Coordinates of C-alpha atoms and ligand atoms in Angstrom, one line a residue:
Chain A
X1 CA 199.6 -49.7 26.5
X2 CA 201.8 -52.6 25.6
X3 CA 199.0 -54.1 23.6
X4 CA 198.5 -50.9 21.6
X5 CA 202.2 -50.9 20.7
X6 CA 202.1 -54.6 19.9
X7 CA 199.2 -54.2 17.5
X8 CA 200.7 -51.1 15.9
X9 CA 204.1 -52.8 15.5
X10 CA 202.6 -56.0 14.0
X11 CA 200.4 -54.1 11.6
X12 CA 203.4 -52.0 10.5
X13 CA 205.5 -55.1 9.9
X14 CA 202.6 -56.7 7.9
X15 CA 202.1 -53.6 5.8
X16 CA 205.8 -53.2 5.0
X17 CA 205.7 -56.7 3.5
X18 CA 202.7 -55.9 1.4
X19 CA 202.9 -55.2 -2.3
X20 CA 201.0 -52.0 -2.1
X21 CA 203.6 -50.6 0.3
X22 CA 206.4 -51.2 -2.2
X23 CA 204.4 -49.5 -5.0
X24 CA 203.6 -46.7 -2.7
X25 CA 207.2 -46.1 -1.6
X26 CA 208.4 -46.4 -5.2
X27 CA 205.9 -43.7 -6.4
X28 CA 207.0 -41.1 -3.9
X29 CA 210.7 -41.9 -4.0
X30 CA 210.4 -42.1 -7.8
X31 CA 208.7 -38.7 -7.9
X32 CA 211.7 -37.1 -6.2
X33 CA 214.2 -38.9 -8.4
X34 CA 212.3 -37.8 -11.4
X35 CA 212.4 -34.2 -10.4
X36 CA 216.2 -34.3 -10.0
X37 CA 216.7 -36.1 -13.3
X38 CA 214.5 -33.5 -15.0
X39 CA 216.6 -30.8 -13.5
X40 CA 213.8 -29.1 -11.6
X41 CA 216.2 -27.6 -9.1
X42 CA 218.3 -25.9 -11.8
X43 CA 215.6 -24.1 -13.7
X44 CA 214.3 -20.7 -12.7
X45 CA 210.6 -20.2 -13.3
X46 CA 208.4 -17.5 -11.9
X47 CA 210.6 -16.8 -8.9
X48 CA 210.6 -20.3 -7.6
X49 CA 214.0 -21.9 -7.7
X50 CA 216.1 -24.7 -6.4
X51 CA 214.8 -26.9 -3.7
X52 CA 211.8 -24.8 -2.8
X53 CA 210.5 -25.3 -6.3
X54 CA 211.1 -29.0 -6.1
X55 CA 209.4 -29.3 -2.8
X56 CA 206.4 -27.3 -4.0
X57 CA 206.0 -29.5 -7.0
X58 CA 206.3 -32.5 -4.8
X59 CA 203.7 -31.4 -2.4
X60 CA 201.3 -30.4 -5.1
X61 CA 201.4 -33.8 -6.6
X62 CA 201.3 -35.4 -3.2
X63 CA 198.1 -33.5 -2.3
X64 CA 196.4 -35.2 -5.3
X65 CA 197.7 -38.7 -5.0
X66 CA 198.3 -39.3 -1.3
X67 CA 194.6 -39.2 -0.4
X68 CA 193.6 -41.8 -3.0
X69 CA 196.5 -44.0 -2.0
X70 CA 195.6 -43.9 1.6
X71 CA 191.9 -44.3 1.0
X72 CA 192.3 -47.3 -1.3
X73 CA 194.8 -49.2 0.8
X74 CA 193.0 -48.6 4.1
X75 CA 189.4 -48.5 3.4
X76 CA 189.0 -52.2 3.9
X77 CA 191.3 -52.7 6.9
X78 CA 188.7 -53.3 9.6
X79 CA 185.8 -54.6 7.5
X80 CA 188.2 -56.9 5.5
X81 CA 189.4 -58.4 8.7
X82 CA 185.9 -58.8 9.9
X83 CA 184.7 -60.6 6.7
X84 CA 187.7 -62.9 6.5
X85 CA 187.1 -63.8 10.2
X86 CA 190.6 -62.6 11.2
X87 CA 188.9 -60.4 13.9
X88 CA 187.1 -63.5 15.2
X89 CA 190.4 -65.1 16.0
X90 CA 192.6 -62.1 16.9
X91 CA 190.0 -60.7 19.2
X92 CA 189.6 -64.0 21.1
X93 CA 192.6 -62.8 23.1
X94 CA 192.3 -60.4 26.0
X95 CA 192.8 -57.2 24.0
X96 CA 190.3 -54.3 24.3
X97 CA 188.6 -53.1 21.1
X98 CA 190.1 -49.7 21.9
X99 CA 193.6 -51.0 21.8
X100 CA 193.0 -53.0 18.7
X101 CA 191.4 -50.2 16.7
X102 CA 193.8 -47.4 17.7
X103 CA 196.8 -49.7 17.5
X104 CA 195.8 -50.5 13.9
X105 CA 195.5 -46.8 13.1
X106 CA 198.9 -45.9 14.6
X107 CA 200.5 -48.8 12.7
X108 CA 198.9 -47.7 9.5
X109 CA 199.7 -44.0 10.1
X110 CA 203.4 -44.8 10.4
X111 CA 203.2 -46.9 7.2
X112 CA 201.7 -44.1 5.1
X113 CA 203.5 -41.2 6.6
X114 CA 207.1 -42.5 6.6
X115 CA 207.6 -43.0 2.8
X116 CA 206.2 -39.5 1.9
X117 CA 208.3 -37.8 4.6
X118 CA 211.3 -39.9 3.8
X119 CA 211.2 -39.0 0.1
X120 CA 211.2 -35.4 1.1
X121 CA 214.1 -35.8 3.4
X122 CA 216.1 -37.5 0.7
X123 CA 215.3 -34.6 -1.6
X124 CA 216.7 -32.1 0.9
X125 CA 219.8 -34.2 1.6
X126 CA 220.5 -34.7 -2.1
X127 CA 219.8 -31.1 -2.8
X128 CA 222.1 -29.9 -0.1
X129 CA 224.8 -32.2 -1.4
X130 CA 224.4 -30.6 -4.8
X131 CA 224.9 -27.2 -3.2
X132 CA 221.3 -25.9 -3.1
X133 CA 220.0 -23.7 -0.2
X134 CA 217.7 -25.6 2.0
X135 CA 214.4 -23.8 2.6
X136 CA 213.9 -24.9 6.2
X137 CA 210.6 -23.1 6.7
X138 CA 209.1 -24.7 3.7
X139 CA 210.4 -28.1 4.7
X140 CA 208.9 -27.9 8.2
X141 CA 205.6 -26.6 6.9
X142 CA 205.4 -29.5 4.5
X143 CA 206.3 -32.0 7.2
X144 CA 203.4 -30.7 9.2
X145 CA 201.1 -30.7 6.1
X146 CA 201.9 -34.2 5.2
X147 CA 201.3 -35.3 8.8
X148 CA 197.9 -33.6 8.8
X149 CA 197.1 -34.9 5.4
X150 CA 197.9 -38.5 6.3
X151 CA 195.8 -38.2 9.5
X152 CA 192.8 -36.8 7.7
X153 CA 192.5 -39.4 5.1
X154 CA 193.5 -42.2 7.4
X155 CA 190.7 -41.1 9.7
X156 CA 188.2 -41.0 6.8
X157 CA 189.4 -44.4 5.6
X158 CA 189.0 -46.1 9.0
X159 CA 185.6 -44.5 9.4
X160 CA 184.5 -46.0 6.1
X161 CA 186.1 -49.4 6.9
X162 CA 184.2 -49.6 10.2
X163 CA 180.9 -50.1 8.5
X164 CA 181.2 -50.8 4.8
X165 CA 180.3 -54.4 3.7
X166 CA 181.9 -55.2 0.4
X167 CA 185.2 -54.3 -1.3
X168 CA 183.5 -52.8 -4.3
X169 CA 181.4 -50.4 -2.3
X170 CA 184.4 -49.5 -0.2
X171 CA 186.5 -48.7 -3.2
X172 CA 183.5 -46.8 -4.8
X173 CA 183.1 -44.6 -1.7
X174 CA 186.9 -44.0 -1.6
X175 CA 186.9 -42.8 -5.2
X176 CA 183.9 -40.7 -4.7
X177 CA 185.3 -38.9 -1.7
X178 CA 188.6 -38.3 -3.5
X179 CA 187.0 -36.9 -6.7
X180 CA 184.5 -34.9 -4.7
X181 CA 187.2 -33.2 -2.6
X182 CA 189.5 -32.9 -5.6
X183 CA 187.2 -31.3 -8.1
X184 CA 183.5 -31.3 -7.5
X185 CA 183.4 -28.9 -4.6
X186 CA 185.4 -26.4 -6.6
X187 CA 183.2 -26.8 -9.7
X188 CA 180.1 -26.3 -7.6
X189 CA 181.6 -23.3 -5.9
X190 CA 182.7 -21.7 -9.1
X191 CA 179.3 -22.0 -10.6
X192 CA 177.8 -20.4 -7.4
X193 CA 180.4 -17.7 -7.7
X194 CA 179.4 -17.0 -11.3
X195 CA 175.8 -16.4 -10.3
X196 CA 177.1 -13.7 -8.0
X197 CA 174.3 -14.1 -5.5
X198 CA 176.5 -15.5 -2.8
X199 CA 179.0 -13.6 -0.7
X200 CA 182.5 -14.4 -1.7
X201 CA 183.7 -14.7 1.9
X202 CA 181.1 -17.5 2.4
X203 CA 182.3 -19.3 -0.8
X204 CA 185.8 -19.2 0.4
X205 CA 184.8 -20.4 3.8
X206 CA 183.1 -23.4 2.2
X207 CA 186.0 -24.1 0.0
X208 CA 188.3 -24.2 3.0
X209 CA 186.2 -26.8 4.8
X210 CA 187.6 -29.1 2.2
X211 CA 190.9 -30.3 3.6
X212 CA 192.4 -30.7 0.1
X213 CA 191.8 -27.0 -0.6
X214 CA 193.4 -26.0 2.6
X215 CA 196.5 -28.0 1.8
X216 CA 196.7 -26.5 -1.6
X217 CA 196.6 -23.0 -0.3
X218 CA 198.9 -23.8 2.7
X219 CA 201.4 -25.3 0.3
X220 CA 202.0 -21.9 -1.3
X221 CA 201.4 -19.8 1.7
X222 CA 205.0 -19.2 2.5
X223 CA 205.8 -17.9 -1.0
X224 CA 205.7 -14.3 -2.1
X225 CA 202.0 -13.3 -2.2
X226 CA 202.7 -11.3 -5.3
X227 CA 203.2 -14.4 -7.4
X228 CA 200.7 -15.0 -10.1
X229 CA 200.6 -18.8 -9.4
X230 CA 198.6 -18.0 -6.3
X231 CA 194.9 -18.3 -7.1
X232 CA 192.3 -15.8 -6.0
X233 CA 191.3 -17.9 -3.0
X234 CA 194.8 -18.1 -1.6
X235 CA 195.3 -14.4 -2.2
X236 CA 192.0 -13.6 -0.4
X237 CA 192.8 -15.7 2.6
X238 CA 196.4 -14.6 3.1
X239 CA 195.1 -11.1 2.8
X240 CA 192.5 -11.6 5.6
X241 CA 194.3 -13.7 8.2
X242 CA 197.9 -13.7 9.2
X243 CA 200.3 -16.2 7.7
X244 CA 201.0 -17.9 11.0
X245 CA 197.4 -18.2 11.9
X246 CA 196.7 -19.7 8.6
X247 CA 199.6 -22.2 8.8
X248 CA 198.4 -23.4 12.2
X249 CA 194.8 -23.7 10.9
X250 CA 195.9 -25.6 7.9
X251 CA 197.6 -28.3 10.1
X252 CA 195.2 -28.2 13.1
X253 CA 191.9 -28.4 11.3
X254 CA 192.6 -31.4 9.1
X255 CA 194.3 -33.2 12.0
X256 CA 191.1 -32.7 14.1
X257 CA 189.0 -33.8 11.2
X258 CA 190.9 -37.0 10.8
X259 CA 190.7 -37.7 14.6
X260 CA 187.0 -37.0 14.6
X261 CA 186.4 -39.4 11.7
X262 CA 188.6 -42.1 13.3
X263 CA 186.7 -41.6 16.6
X264 CA 183.3 -42.1 14.9
X265 CA 184.7 -45.1 13.2
X266 CA 185.7 -46.5 16.6
X267 CA 182.2 -45.9 17.9
X268 CA 180.7 -47.9 15.1
X269 CA 183.3 -50.6 15.4
X270 CA 182.4 -51.0 19.1
X271 CA 178.7 -51.2 18.4
X272 CA 178.8 -53.7 15.6
X273 CA 179.1 -57.5 15.7
X274 CA 182.7 -58.5 15.3
X275 CA 182.0 -61.4 12.9
Chain B
X1 CA 181.1 -70.6 35.0
X2 CA 179.2 -69.8 31.8
X3 CA 175.6 -68.6 32.0
X4 CA 173.5 -68.0 28.9
X5 CA 170.3 -66.2 29.8
X6 CA 167.5 -65.9 27.3
X7 CA 169.7 -65.2 24.4
X8 CA 168.1 -64.3 21.1
X9 CA 170.1 -63.4 18.0
X10 CA 168.6 -62.4 14.7
X11 CA 170.2 -61.7 11.4
X12 CA 167.6 -59.6 9.6
X13 CA 164.4 -61.5 9.9
X14 CA 166.2 -64.8 10.4
X15 CA 166.3 -66.0 14.0
X16 CA 169.6 -67.9 14.6
X17 CA 169.2 -68.3 18.3
X18 CA 165.8 -68.2 20.0
X19 CA 165.6 -67.8 23.7
X20 CA 168.5 -70.0 24.6
X21 CA 169.1 -70.8 28.3
X22 CA 171.9 -72.9 29.6
X23 CA 174.7 -73.1 32.0
X24 CA 178.1 -74.7 31.8
X25 CA 180.1 -75.5 34.9
X26 CA 183.5 -76.7 36.0
X27 CA 184.4 -80.3 35.2
X28 CA 181.9 -80.4 32.3
X29 CA 182.9 -81.5 28.9
X30 CA 180.1 -80.7 26.5
X31 CA 179.6 -81.9 23.0
X32 CA 177.5 -79.4 21.1
X33 CA 175.7 -81.0 18.2
X34 CA 173.1 -80.3 15.5
X35 CA 172.5 -80.0 11.8
X36 CA 174.2 -77.4 9.7
X37 CA 172.7 -74.1 10.3
X38 CA 171.3 -75.1 13.7
X39 CA 173.0 -72.1 15.4
X40 CA 176.0 -73.7 17.1
X41 CA 178.6 -71.3 15.9
X42 CA 176.2 -68.4 16.6
X43 CA 175.9 -69.6 20.2
X44 CA 179.6 -69.9 20.6
X45 CA 180.2 -66.5 19.2
X46 CA 177.6 -65.0 21.5
X47 CA 179.5 -66.6 24.4
X48 CA 182.7 -65.1 23.2
X49 CA 181.0 -61.7 23.1
X50 CA 181.3 -61.2 19.3
X51 CA 177.6 -60.7 18.8
X52 CA 175.4 -58.1 20.3
X53 CA 172.3 -60.3 21.1
X54 CA 168.8 -59.0 20.4
X55 CA 167.8 -60.1 23.8
X56 CA 169.3 -61.7 26.9
X57 CA 172.8 -61.8 28.0
X58 CA 175.8 -64.1 28.6
X59 CA 177.8 -64.0 31.8
X60 CA 181.1 -65.7 32.3
X61 CA 182.1 -65.9 36.0
X62 CA 179.6 -63.1 36.4
X63 CA 181.1 -60.9 33.8
X64 CA 179.8 -59.8 30.4
X65 CA 182.1 -60.9 27.5
X66 CA 181.1 -57.7 25.7
X67 CA 181.6 -55.1 28.4
X68 CA 184.4 -56.7 30.2
X69 CA 186.0 -58.6 27.3
X70 CA 189.5 -58.3 28.5
X71 CA 188.8 -59.8 31.9
X72 CA 186.6 -62.5 30.4
X73 CA 188.9 -63.5 27.5
X74 CA 191.8 -64.1 29.9
X75 CA 190.0 -67.3 30.9
X76 CA 189.0 -68.6 27.5
X77 CA 190.9 -70.5 24.8
X78 CA 189.1 -70.6 21.5
X79 CA 189.6 -72.3 18.1
X80 CA 187.2 -71.1 15.4
X81 CA 185.5 -73.3 12.8
X82 CA 187.7 -72.0 10.0
X83 CA 191.3 -70.9 10.5
X84 CA 191.4 -67.3 9.3
X85 CA 193.8 -66.1 6.6
X86 CA 196.1 -64.2 9.1
X87 CA 199.0 -62.6 7.2
X88 CA 201.3 -62.5 10.2
X89 CA 204.2 -65.0 10.3
X90 CA 204.1 -67.8 12.8
X91 CA 206.7 -66.0 14.8
X92 CA 204.7 -62.7 14.8
X93 CA 201.5 -64.6 15.7
X94 CA 203.2 -66.2 18.6
X95 CA 204.5 -62.8 19.7
X96 CA 201.0 -61.4 19.5
X97 CA 199.7 -64.2 21.7
X98 CA 202.5 -64.3 24.2
X99 CA 202.4 -60.5 24.8
X100 CA 198.6 -60.0 24.8
X101 CA 197.6 -63.2 26.7
X102 CA 200.8 -63.9 28.6
X103 CA 201.3 -67.3 26.9
X104 CA 204.7 -69.0 27.0
X105 CA 206.0 -69.4 23.5
X106 CA 207.9 -72.5 24.5
X107 CA 204.7 -74.1 25.7
X108 CA 203.1 -73.4 22.3
X109 CA 206.0 -75.2 20.7
X110 CA 205.7 -78.0 23.2
X111 CA 202.0 -78.6 22.3
X112 CA 202.7 -78.1 18.6
X113 CA 205.3 -80.8 18.9
X114 CA 202.8 -83.1 20.6
X115 CA 200.5 -82.5 17.6
X116 CA 203.4 -83.3 15.2
X117 CA 203.7 -79.8 13.9
X118 CA 207.3 -78.5 13.5
X119 CA 207.0 -74.8 14.4
X120 CA 210.7 -74.0 14.2
X121 CA 210.8 -75.0 10.5
X122 CA 207.9 -72.6 9.7
X123 CA 208.7 -69.6 11.9
X124 CA 208.9 -67.1 9.1
X125 CA 206.1 -68.5 7.0
X126 CA 202.8 -66.5 6.9
X127 CA 200.1 -68.3 8.8
X128 CA 197.8 -68.4 5.8
X129 CA 200.4 -70.3 3.8
X130 CA 200.3 -73.3 6.1
X131 CA 198.1 -76.2 5.0
X132 CA 194.6 -76.4 6.5
X133 CA 195.5 -79.1 8.9
X134 CA 198.7 -77.4 10.0
X135 CA 196.8 -74.2 10.8
X136 CA 194.4 -76.1 12.9
X137 CA 197.2 -77.9 14.7
X138 CA 198.8 -74.5 15.5
X139 CA 195.6 -73.0 16.8
X140 CA 195.0 -76.1 19.0
X141 CA 198.6 -75.9 20.3
X142 CA 198.0 -72.2 21.2
X143 CA 194.7 -73.0 22.8
X144 CA 196.3 -75.6 25.1
X145 CA 199.3 -73.4 25.9
X146 CA 197.0 -70.6 27.0
X147 CA 196.0 -72.9 30.0
X148 CA 192.5 -71.4 30.3
X149 CA 189.7 -72.6 32.6
X150 CA 187.3 -72.5 29.6
X151 CA 188.2 -74.2 26.3
X152 CA 185.9 -73.6 23.4
X153 CA 186.3 -75.4 20.1
X154 CA 184.2 -75.0 17.0
X155 CA 184.8 -78.2 15.0
X156 CA 188.6 -78.2 15.4
X157 CA 189.2 -81.5 13.8
X158 CA 187.6 -80.9 10.4
X159 CA 191.0 -80.8 8.6
X160 CA 193.0 -83.2 10.8
X161 CA 194.2 -86.6 9.6
X162 CA 193.2 -89.6 11.8
X163 CA 196.5 -89.6 13.6
X164 CA 196.4 -86.0 14.4
X165 CA 192.8 -86.4 15.7
X166 CA 194.0 -89.1 18.1
X167 CA 196.8 -86.8 19.3
X168 CA 194.3 -84.0 19.8
X169 CA 191.9 -86.1 21.9
X170 CA 194.8 -87.5 23.9
X171 CA 195.9 -84.0 24.8
X172 CA 192.4 -82.9 25.6
X173 CA 191.9 -85.8 27.9
X174 CA 195.0 -84.7 29.8
X175 CA 193.8 -81.1 30.0
X176 CA 190.2 -81.3 30.8
X177 CA 190.4 -81.4 34.6
X178 CA 188.8 -78.6 36.6
X179 CA 187.8 -76.9 33.3
X180 CA 184.8 -76.3 31.0
X181 CA 185.4 -77.9 27.7
X182 CA 182.8 -77.0 25.1
X183 CA 183.1 -78.2 21.6
X184 CA 181.1 -78.4 18.5
X185 CA 181.3 -81.7 16.7
X186 CA 179.5 -83.8 14.1
X187 CA 181.2 -87.0 15.1
X188 CA 179.9 -88.1 18.5
X189 CA 181.6 -91.5 18.3
X190 CA 185.0 -89.8 18.4
X191 CA 184.4 -87.8 21.5
X192 CA 182.2 -90.3 23.4
X193 CA 184.7 -91.1 26.2
X194 CA 185.8 -87.4 26.4
X195 CA 182.5 -85.8 27.1
X196 CA 180.0 -86.0 30.0
X197 CA 177.3 -83.9 28.5
X198 CA 175.6 -83.7 25.1
X199 CA 173.5 -80.8 23.8
X200 CA 171.6 -81.0 20.5
X201 CA 170.5 -77.8 18.8
X202 CA 168.1 -77.4 15.9
X203 CA 166.7 -74.2 14.3
X204 CA 168.2 -72.0 16.9
X205 CA 166.9 -73.9 19.9
X206 CA 168.3 -76.5 22.3
X207 CA 166.3 -79.6 21.7
X208 CA 168.1 -82.0 24.1
X209 CA 170.5 -81.7 26.9
X210 CA 171.8 -84.9 28.6
X211 CA 174.4 -85.6 31.2
X212 CA 176.2 -88.8 31.8
Ligands
LIG301 N1 176.5 -63.2 9.9 C1 175.4 -63.8 9.6 N2 174.5 -63.2 8.8 C2 173.4 -63.7 8.4 N3 173.0 -65.0 8.8 C3 173.8 -65.7 9.6 C4 175.1 -65.1 10.0 N4 175.7 -66.0 10.8 C5 174.9 -67.1 10.8 N5 173.7 -66.9 10.1 C6 172.6 -67.8 10.0 O1 172.3 -68.3 11.3 C7 172.0 -69.7 11.2 C8 172.9 -70.5 12.2 O2 174.2 -70.4 11.7 P1 175.4 -71.1 12.5 O3 176.7 -70.7 11.8 O4 175.3 -70.8 13.9 O5 175.2 -72.6 12.2 P2 176.0 -73.9 12.7 O6 175.1 -74.7 13.6 O7 177.3 -73.5 13.3 O8 176.2 -74.7 11.4 P3 177.5 -75.6 10.8 O9 177.3 -76.9 11.4 O10 177.2 -75.6 9.4 O11 178.7 -74.9 11.2 C9 172.2 -70.1 9.7 O12 170.9 -70.2 9.1 C10 173.0 -69.0 9.1 O13 172.6 -68.8 7.8
LIG302 MG1 179.3 -73.7 12.7

């Protein structure tokens, strides 16, 4: 156990010093600052107001950019250390591969999760200070969603990093996965839907295998279902399962997906040469 | 202590180690030599358990360095051919080593001092920002402070100035008793009075193995 903590702790320290971490924190902190400057909390649009509107906008943007951030910064973690012969030296000490791999994941998880959650906490504190009501249910839901989202994409990134050879390929795969989840699945499903040969329940099921889609729907799941911003998919789902079931699913499933990818990544890491 | 049984390691169709058999025992200091590309580093990495061989196995005190790496690596000190670009600071690197391998930080400083490397002045510097020779000095100091029964060096003196080389050989001389000392070198004359066994490799095979 002490080795696991040691590796997580040192990876965390190393990441915090890195330039990408600074950019990363500035982006999410800046986003919140921007919302306040733009007066998002004061305006009243379509029934959303105050902090809940700000948090919704924040998570909608985060759903798009967090995955690519995590993928790009993490996709080379293991393979990069292998190629630069860092593994060769660091693993010449009595540390099991399990402790090394999972320690790295835990360290990285804290690095990517803290800034996004911290930005949200600041928003809530600043909002409360300005006299806005705090939508606690939304805040806790988003805390969970961000947790699950970080886990999913970190798992995928570590999986890729366990086998990919060159930086270019790693980045290529990262971009592909991001674009694929962000848009391609939807486009493909919409065209399927238009042909009207496939059952709509099936299409919605497929679209929800995509963790990004689940996050999108979950982000608005606590709002009034009468609202027009809610797409047909969200409407359909919230109509067919209860809200609490869906919320649990939207956190549990992506979390499991991330763990599964991380686990397969570990299996590959264990089987491959370390240098 | 170290037993290499019929190891074969291929990279694609290239055979880097072909059916290597050898044994290294206590109180042996071995110079491992051979042309560039002969397979020396590959052999050392197989002993360390980094490579999954295509055939054969390595046993260290009867244990596999792959399956029981933690048990095995407790007894090995290793310095690689090229110091890697580790981003941790010296302080953090020493913490990593002292926690994971139970090495006394003060002892690392002691040996660094013997190698004329001032650690205290560089504690917060990233390891990769040290000069090539300083990196090697630190890795050597760590390897000695670990006080292992098996010491493996892959050309540790490549970047050292002549003075540092003398310091290094002097320290080794003091520390080789009751141990296995295996090191790759291209300069036999430097290690002549340190070693009692010489192994030559070529094209993935051991071509000669002499004891003195
Ligand atoms: N990861 C690898 N992938 C492909 N080929 C490799 C790999 N590692 C080593 N080789 C090949 O195996 C052979 C032996 O390499 P090795 O590094 O063991 O040589 P060496 O004896 O240490 O040489 P040097 O004195 O230059 O350090 C070389 O032909 C090398 O190209
Ligand atoms: Mg070599």
